[in-house]
Short mmCIF file of C-alpha atoms in Angstrom, two decimals:
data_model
loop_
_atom_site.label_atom_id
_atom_site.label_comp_id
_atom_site.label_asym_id
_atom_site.label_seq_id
_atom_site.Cartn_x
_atom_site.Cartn_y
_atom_site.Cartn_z
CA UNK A 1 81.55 124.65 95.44
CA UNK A 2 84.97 122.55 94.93
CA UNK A 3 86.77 122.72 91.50
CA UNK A 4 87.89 119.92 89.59
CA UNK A 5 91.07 119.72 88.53
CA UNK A 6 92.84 117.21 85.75
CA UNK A 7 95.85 115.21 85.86
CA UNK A 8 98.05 117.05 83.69
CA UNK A 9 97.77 120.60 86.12
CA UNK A 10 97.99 118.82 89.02
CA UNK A 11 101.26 117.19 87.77
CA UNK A 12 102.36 120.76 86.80
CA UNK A 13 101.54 121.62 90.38
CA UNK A 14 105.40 122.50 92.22
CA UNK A 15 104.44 124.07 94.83
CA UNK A 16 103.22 122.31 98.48
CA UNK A 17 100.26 119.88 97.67
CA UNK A 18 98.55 117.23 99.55
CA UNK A 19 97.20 114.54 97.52
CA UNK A 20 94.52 112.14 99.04
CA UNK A 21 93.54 109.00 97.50
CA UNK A 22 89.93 107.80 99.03
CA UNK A 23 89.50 104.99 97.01
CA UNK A 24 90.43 101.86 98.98
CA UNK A 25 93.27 100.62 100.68
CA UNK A 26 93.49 97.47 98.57
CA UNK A 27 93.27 99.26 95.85
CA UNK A 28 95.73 102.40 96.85
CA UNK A 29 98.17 99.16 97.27
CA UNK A 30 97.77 98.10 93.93
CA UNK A 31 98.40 101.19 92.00
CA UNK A 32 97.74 104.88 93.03
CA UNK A 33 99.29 108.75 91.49
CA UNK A 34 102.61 109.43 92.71
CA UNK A 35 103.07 110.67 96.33
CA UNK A 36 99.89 110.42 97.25
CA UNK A 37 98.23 108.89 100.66
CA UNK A 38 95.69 106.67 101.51
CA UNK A 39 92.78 107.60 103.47
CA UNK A 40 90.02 105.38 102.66
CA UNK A 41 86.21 107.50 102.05
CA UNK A 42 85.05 105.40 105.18
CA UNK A 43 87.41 106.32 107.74
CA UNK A 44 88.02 110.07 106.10
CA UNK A 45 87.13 112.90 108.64
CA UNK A 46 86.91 116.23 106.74
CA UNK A 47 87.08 118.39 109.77
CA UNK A 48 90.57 116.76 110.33
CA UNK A 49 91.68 117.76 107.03
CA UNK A 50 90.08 120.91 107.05
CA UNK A 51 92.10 121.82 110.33
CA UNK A 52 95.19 122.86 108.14
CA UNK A 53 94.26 125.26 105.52
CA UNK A 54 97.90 126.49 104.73
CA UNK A 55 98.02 123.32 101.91
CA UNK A 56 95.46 123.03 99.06
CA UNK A 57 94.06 119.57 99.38
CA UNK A 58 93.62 117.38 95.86
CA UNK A 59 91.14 114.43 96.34
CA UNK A 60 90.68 111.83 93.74
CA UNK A 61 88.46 108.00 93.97
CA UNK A 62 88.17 105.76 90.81
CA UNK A 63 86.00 108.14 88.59
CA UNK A 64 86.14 111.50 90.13
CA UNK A 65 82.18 111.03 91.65
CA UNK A 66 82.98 110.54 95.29
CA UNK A 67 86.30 112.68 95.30
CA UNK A 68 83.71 115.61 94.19
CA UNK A 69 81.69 115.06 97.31
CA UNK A 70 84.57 115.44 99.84
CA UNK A 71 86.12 118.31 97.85
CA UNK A 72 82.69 120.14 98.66
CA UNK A 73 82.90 119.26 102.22
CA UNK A 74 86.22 120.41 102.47
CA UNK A 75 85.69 123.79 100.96
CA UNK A 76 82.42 124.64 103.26
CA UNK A 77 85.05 123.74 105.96
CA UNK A 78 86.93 126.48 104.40
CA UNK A 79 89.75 124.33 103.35
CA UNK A 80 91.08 124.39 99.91
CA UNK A 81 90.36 121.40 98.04
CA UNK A 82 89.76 120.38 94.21
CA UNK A 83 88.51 116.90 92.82
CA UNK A 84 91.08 115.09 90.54
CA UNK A 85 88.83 115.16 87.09
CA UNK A 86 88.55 111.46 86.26
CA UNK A 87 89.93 110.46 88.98
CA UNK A 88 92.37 107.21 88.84
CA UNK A 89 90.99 106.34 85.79
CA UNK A 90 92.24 109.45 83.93
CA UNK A 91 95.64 108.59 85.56
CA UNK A 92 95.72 105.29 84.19
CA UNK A 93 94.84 106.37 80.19
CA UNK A 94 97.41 109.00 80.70
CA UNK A 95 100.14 106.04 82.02
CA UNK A 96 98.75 104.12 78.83
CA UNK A 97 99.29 107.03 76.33
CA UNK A 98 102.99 107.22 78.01
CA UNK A 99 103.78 103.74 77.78
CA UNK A 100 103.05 103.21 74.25
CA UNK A 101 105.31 106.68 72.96
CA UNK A 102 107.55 104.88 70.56
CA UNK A 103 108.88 101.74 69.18
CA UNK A 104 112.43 102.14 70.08
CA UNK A 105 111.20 103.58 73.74
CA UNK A 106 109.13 100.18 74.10
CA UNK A 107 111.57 97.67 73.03
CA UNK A 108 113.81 99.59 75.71
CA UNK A 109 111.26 99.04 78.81
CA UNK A 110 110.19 95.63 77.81
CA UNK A 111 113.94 94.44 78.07
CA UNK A 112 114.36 96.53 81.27
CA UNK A 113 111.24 94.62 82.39
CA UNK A 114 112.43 91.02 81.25
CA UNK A 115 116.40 91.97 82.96
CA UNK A 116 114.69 93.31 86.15
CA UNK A 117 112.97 89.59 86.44
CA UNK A 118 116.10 87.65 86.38
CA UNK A 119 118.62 90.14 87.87
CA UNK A 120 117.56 92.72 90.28
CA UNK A 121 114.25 90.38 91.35
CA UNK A 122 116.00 86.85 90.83
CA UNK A 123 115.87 86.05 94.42
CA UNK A 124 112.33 87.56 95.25
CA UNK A 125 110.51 86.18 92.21
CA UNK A 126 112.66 84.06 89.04
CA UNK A 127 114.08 81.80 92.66
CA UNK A 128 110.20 81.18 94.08
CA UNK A 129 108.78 80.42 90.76
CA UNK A 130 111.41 77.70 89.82
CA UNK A 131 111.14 76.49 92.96
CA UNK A 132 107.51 76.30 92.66
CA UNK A 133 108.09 74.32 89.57
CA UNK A 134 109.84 71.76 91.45
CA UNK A 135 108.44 71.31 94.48
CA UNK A 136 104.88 71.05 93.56
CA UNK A 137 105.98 69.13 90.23
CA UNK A 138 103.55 71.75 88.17
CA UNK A 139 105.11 71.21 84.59
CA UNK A 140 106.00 68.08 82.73
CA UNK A 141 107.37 67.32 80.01
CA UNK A 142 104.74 67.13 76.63
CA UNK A 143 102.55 69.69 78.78
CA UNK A 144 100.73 72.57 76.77
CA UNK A 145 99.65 75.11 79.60
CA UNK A 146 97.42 77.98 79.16
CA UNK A 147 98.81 80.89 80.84
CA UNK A 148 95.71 83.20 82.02
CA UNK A 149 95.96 86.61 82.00
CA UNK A 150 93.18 88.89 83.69
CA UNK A 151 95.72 91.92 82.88
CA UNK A 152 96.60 92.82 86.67
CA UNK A 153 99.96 92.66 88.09
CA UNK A 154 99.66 88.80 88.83
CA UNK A 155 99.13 87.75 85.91
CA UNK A 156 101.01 89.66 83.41
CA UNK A 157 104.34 89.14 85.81
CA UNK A 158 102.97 85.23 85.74
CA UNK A 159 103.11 85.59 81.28
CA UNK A 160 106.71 87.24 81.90
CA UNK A 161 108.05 84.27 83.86
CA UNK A 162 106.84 81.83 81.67
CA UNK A 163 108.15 83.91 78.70
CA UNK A 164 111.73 83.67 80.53
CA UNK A 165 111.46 79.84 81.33
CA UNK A 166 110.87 78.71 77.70
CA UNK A 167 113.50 81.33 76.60
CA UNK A 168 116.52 79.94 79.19
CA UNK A 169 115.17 77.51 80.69
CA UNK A 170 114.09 73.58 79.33
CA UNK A 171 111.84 73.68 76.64
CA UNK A 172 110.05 70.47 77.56
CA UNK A 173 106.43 72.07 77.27
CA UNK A 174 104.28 74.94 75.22
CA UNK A 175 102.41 77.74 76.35
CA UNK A 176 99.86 79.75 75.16
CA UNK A 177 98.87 83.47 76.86
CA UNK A 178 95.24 83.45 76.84
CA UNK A 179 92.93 86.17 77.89
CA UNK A 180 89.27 86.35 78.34
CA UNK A 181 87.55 89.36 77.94
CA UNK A 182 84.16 89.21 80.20
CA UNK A 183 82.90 92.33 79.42
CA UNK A 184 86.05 94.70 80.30
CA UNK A 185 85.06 98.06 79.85
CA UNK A 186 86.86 100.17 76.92
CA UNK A 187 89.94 101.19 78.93
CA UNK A 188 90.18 98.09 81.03
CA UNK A 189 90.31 96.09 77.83
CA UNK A 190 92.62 98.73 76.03
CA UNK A 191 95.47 98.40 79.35
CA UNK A 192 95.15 94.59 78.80
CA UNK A 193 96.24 94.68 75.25
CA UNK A 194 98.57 97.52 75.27
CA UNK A 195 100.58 96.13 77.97
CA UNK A 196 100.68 92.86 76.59
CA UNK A 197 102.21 94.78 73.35
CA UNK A 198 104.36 96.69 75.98
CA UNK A 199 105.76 93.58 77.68
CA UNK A 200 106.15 91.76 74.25
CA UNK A 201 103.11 88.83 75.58
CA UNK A 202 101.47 87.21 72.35
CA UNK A 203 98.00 87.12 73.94
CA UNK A 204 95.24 84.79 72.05
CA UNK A 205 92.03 86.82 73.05
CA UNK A 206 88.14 85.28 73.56
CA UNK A 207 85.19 87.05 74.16
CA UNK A 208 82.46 85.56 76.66
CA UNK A 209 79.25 87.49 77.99
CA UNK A 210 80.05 87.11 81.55
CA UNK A 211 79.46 90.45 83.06
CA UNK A 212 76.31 91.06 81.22
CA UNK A 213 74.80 87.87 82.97
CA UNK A 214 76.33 88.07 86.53
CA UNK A 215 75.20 91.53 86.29
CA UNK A 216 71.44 90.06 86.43
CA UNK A 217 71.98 88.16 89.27
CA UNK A 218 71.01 89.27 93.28
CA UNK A 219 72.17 86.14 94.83
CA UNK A 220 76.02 85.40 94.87
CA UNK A 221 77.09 87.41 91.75
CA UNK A 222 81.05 86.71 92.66
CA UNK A 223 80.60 83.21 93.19
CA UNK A 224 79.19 82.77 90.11
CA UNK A 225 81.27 85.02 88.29
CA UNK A 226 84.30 82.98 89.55
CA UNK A 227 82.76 79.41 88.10
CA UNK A 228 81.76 80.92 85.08
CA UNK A 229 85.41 82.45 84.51
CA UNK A 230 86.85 79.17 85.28
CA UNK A 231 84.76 77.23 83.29
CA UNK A 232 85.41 79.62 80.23
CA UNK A 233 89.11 79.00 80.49
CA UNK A 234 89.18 75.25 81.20
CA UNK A 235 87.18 75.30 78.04
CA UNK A 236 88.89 77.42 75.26
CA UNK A 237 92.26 76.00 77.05
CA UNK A 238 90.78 72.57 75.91
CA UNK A 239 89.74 74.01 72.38
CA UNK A 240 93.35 74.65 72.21
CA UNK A 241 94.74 71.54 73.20
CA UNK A 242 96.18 72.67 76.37
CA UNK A 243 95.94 70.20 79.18
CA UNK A 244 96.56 72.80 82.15
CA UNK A 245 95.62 76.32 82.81
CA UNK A 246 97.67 78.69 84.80
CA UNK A 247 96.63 81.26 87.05
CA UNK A 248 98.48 83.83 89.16
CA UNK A 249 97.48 83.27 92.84
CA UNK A 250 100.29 83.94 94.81
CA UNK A 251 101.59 83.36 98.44
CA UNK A 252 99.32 86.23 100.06
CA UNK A 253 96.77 85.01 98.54
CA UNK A 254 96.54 81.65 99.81
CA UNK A 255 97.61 82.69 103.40
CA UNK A 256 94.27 84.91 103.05
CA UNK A 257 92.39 82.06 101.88
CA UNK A 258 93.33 79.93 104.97
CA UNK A 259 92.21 82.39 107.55
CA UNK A 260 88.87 83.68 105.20
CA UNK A 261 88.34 79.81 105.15
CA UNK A 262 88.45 79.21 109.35
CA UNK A 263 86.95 82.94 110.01
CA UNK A 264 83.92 82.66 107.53
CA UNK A 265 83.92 79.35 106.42
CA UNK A 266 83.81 76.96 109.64
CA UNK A 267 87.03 75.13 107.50
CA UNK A 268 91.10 74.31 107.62
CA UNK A 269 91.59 74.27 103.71
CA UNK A 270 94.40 75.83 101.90
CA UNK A 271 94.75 76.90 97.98
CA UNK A 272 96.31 73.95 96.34
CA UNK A 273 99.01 74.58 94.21
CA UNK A 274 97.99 72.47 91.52
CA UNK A 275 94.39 70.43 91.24
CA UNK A 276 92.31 68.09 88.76
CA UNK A 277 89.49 69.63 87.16
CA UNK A 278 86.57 68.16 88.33
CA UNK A 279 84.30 68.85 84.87
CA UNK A 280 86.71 68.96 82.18
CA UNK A 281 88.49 65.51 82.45
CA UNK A 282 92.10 65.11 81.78
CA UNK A 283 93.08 69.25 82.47
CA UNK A 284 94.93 70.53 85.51
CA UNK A 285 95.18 74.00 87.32
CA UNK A 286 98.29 75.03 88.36
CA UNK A 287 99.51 78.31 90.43
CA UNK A 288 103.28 78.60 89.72
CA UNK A 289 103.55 81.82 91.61
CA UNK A 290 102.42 80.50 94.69
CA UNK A 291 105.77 81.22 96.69
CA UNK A 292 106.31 84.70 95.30
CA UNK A 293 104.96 87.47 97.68
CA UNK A 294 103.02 90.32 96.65
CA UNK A 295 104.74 92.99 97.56
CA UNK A 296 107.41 91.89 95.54
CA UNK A 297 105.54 91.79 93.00
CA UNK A 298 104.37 95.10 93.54
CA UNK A 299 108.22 96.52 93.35
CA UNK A 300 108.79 94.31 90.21
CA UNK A 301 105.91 96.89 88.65
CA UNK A 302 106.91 99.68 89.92
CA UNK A 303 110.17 100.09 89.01
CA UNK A 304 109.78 99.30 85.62
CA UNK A 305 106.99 102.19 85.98
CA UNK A 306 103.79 99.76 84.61
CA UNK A 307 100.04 100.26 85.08
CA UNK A 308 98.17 97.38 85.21
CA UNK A 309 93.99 97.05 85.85
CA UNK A 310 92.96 96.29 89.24
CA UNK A 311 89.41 95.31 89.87
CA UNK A 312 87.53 95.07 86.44
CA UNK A 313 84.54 93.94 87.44
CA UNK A 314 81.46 95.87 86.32
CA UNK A 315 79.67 95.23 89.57
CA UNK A 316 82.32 96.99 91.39
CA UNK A 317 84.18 100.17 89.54
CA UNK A 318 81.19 102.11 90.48
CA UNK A 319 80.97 101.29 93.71
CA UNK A 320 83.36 99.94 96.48
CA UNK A 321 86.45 100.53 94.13
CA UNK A 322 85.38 104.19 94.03
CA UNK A 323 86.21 105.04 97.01
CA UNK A 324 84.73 102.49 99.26
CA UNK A 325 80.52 102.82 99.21
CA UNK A 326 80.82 99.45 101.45
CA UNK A 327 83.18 98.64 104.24
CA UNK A 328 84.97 96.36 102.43
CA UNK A 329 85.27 92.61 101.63
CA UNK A 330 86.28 89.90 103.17
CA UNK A 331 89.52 89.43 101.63
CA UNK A 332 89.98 93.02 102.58
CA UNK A 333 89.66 92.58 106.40
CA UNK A 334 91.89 89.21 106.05
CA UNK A 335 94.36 90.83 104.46
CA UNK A 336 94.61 94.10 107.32
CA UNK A 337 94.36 91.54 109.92
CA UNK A 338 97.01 89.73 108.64
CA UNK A 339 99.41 93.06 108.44
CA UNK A 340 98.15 93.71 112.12
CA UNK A 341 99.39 90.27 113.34
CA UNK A 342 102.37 90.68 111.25
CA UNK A 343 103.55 93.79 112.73
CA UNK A 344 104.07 92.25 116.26
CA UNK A 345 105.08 88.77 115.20
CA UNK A 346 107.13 89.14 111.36
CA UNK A 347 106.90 84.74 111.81
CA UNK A 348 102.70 84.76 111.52
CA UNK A 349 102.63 84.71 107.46
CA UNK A 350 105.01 81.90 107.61
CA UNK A 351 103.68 80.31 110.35
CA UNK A 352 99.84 80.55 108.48
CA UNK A 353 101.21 79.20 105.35
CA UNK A 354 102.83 76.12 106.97
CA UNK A 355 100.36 75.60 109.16
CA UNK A 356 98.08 73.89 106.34
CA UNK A 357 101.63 71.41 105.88
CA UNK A 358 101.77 70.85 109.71
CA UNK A 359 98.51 68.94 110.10
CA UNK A 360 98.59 66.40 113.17
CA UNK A 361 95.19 64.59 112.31
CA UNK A 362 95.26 63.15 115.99
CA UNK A 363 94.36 66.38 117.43
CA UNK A 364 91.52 66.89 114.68
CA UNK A 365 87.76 66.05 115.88
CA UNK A 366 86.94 65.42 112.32
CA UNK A 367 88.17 65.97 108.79
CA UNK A 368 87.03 64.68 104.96
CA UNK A 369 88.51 63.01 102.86
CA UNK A 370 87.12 62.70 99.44
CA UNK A 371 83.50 62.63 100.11
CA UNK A 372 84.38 60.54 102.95
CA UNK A 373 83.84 62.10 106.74
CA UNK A 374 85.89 60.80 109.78
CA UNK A 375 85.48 61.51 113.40
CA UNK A 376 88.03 60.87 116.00
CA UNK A 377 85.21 58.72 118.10
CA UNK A 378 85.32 55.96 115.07
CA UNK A 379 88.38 55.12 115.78
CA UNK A 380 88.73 55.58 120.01
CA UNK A 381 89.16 53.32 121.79
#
């Protein structure tokens, strides 16, 4: 029987350790404990593992439920191996505790966060998002935007940027930094609002039932989790007098959504960077981070040393984001093709992004416009 282990001894740990994190790759990428590696609970092969038995073997998933399982494997191999007690989440409260030490030590990191944005990352993410801004014409003057925050790394680098533009750049518009809370759990709630208190964010926070009724639902859950979220925030935005929301898709993203769109979809469509609301007349969407790449995003974080939530949906932290019960989603198998692709042609990002600006509508059989549908045979002669 494997032993469980907690964060603080294996951080005491100096001697040789191998640390395996089977939660995800998607989610390894978006936050994981120092030094370890990625080896997804699908595609983990204990007798692999179990070949070298000269390094004790720590294991840790989402909640430490999976991460148990594979210890036990492991040690009837007769391989060393302990469960991380916890598992990520215990990592994260730990980060949180850390973060919020002292007043002096937090003034210190939020200004190391806010310098970082418009010195060592001006070129990767303050250039994109003001050229963003002006090439998609996302903020005018009189606007009041909502700035969303879902308290992952997108978002709370989106409230950041913001912060920065009103603070040096023109003040021709207001913002407010407005979070929903679905349903969060306790410490996904608590990392929203302590890192907004890190990073200095004034958040204004509602409270909708979201989770609870998704939860009920067999058919579609994200779908309809995903209209119901955007509803909620077109509609407190409006209670506020805001007449746009922001949100923090960025340039990965909408690459992903091109090729998710063609491969599962039957569709050429992009993610526009700005859109009217179709129910709530008179308010906008816009997505100013829509030229800044994720994995610059994902430095930004890390070297200021921040923890942000990943997937905070209740329908998933006990599941896939554990260590990876299902295979995966679609975004998920996007995004590794993609990085295939990529790593034999570094152009096929670029080339996916501009594709959706490259469209020769003579060598299209059909394509709609509005509700409208046209087919080349309406027009050949």
């Amino acid at each position: 029987m494997a032993q469980e282990i907690t964060i603080e001894e294996l951080e005491r740990i100096t001697g040789p350790k191998r640390v395996i994190d089977i939660r995800s790759r998607e989610a390894f990428e978006k936050g994981t404990f120092p030094f370890a590696e990625s080896i997804p609970l699908e595609e983990l092969k204990p007798e692999i593992i179990a070949a070298d038995t000269t390094i004790p073997v720590y294991l840790f998933c989402h909640t430490g439920r999976l991460s148990m399982d594979v210890a036990d494997d492991l040690e009837d191999l007769g391989c060393e191996a302990y469960s991380v007690k916890g598992g990520y989440h215990s990592y994260l409260r730990r980060q949180l505790k850390r973060m919020m030490a002292s007043g002096e030590e937090m003034t210190a990191r939020r200004e190391r966060a806010e310098r970082s944005l418009i010195k060592k990352y001006r070129k990767q993410l303050w250039t994109p998002f003001i050229k963003a801004l002006k090439e998609y014409r996302l903020i005018e003057d009189g606007d009041r935007i909502a700035v969303c925050i879902s308290g992952g790394k997108d978002s709370m680098l989106m409230a950041k940027l913001f912060q920065e533009l009103l603070r040096h750049g023109k003040r021709n518009f207001e913002a407010v930094f407005l979070v929903m809370n679905p349903g969060y759990n306790e410490l996904n709630y608590s990392a929203v609002v302590e890192n907004a208190k890190l990073l200095g964010i004034p958040i204004e926070v509602f409270r909708t039932e979201i989770f609870d009724i998704v939860a009920e639902q067999s058919d579609s859950p994200c779908y309809l989790c995903a209209r119901m979220r955007r509803g909620s925030l077109y509609s407190k935005a409006k209670d506020l007098r805001c007449n746009k929301i922001a949100l923090g898709h960025h340039y990965d993203d909408v690459i992903e959504t091109i090729l998710m769109g063609m491969l599962y979809g039957a569709q050429i469509q992009t993610m526009m960077p700005k859109l009217h609301s179709t129910n709530f007349d008179g308010m906008e969407l816009i997505r100013p981070m829509y030229l800044i790449r994720e994995k610059d995003i994902i430095r930004w974080r890390d070297y200021n040393d921040l923890h942000f939530i990943q997937c905070a949906c209740r329908l998933t932290e006990s599941c896939a984001s554990c260590g990876g019960t299902e295979q995966g989603s679609k975004r998920g198998a996007v995004k590794d093709l993609i990085r295939t692709l990529t790593a034999q042609n570094p152009q096929i990002e670029k080339n996916i992004f501009r594709s959706v600006e490259n469209v020769n509508l003579d060598t299209v059989i059909a394509y709609k416009q509005g509700r409208t549908r046209h087919h080349f045979l309406d027009s050949y002669v």
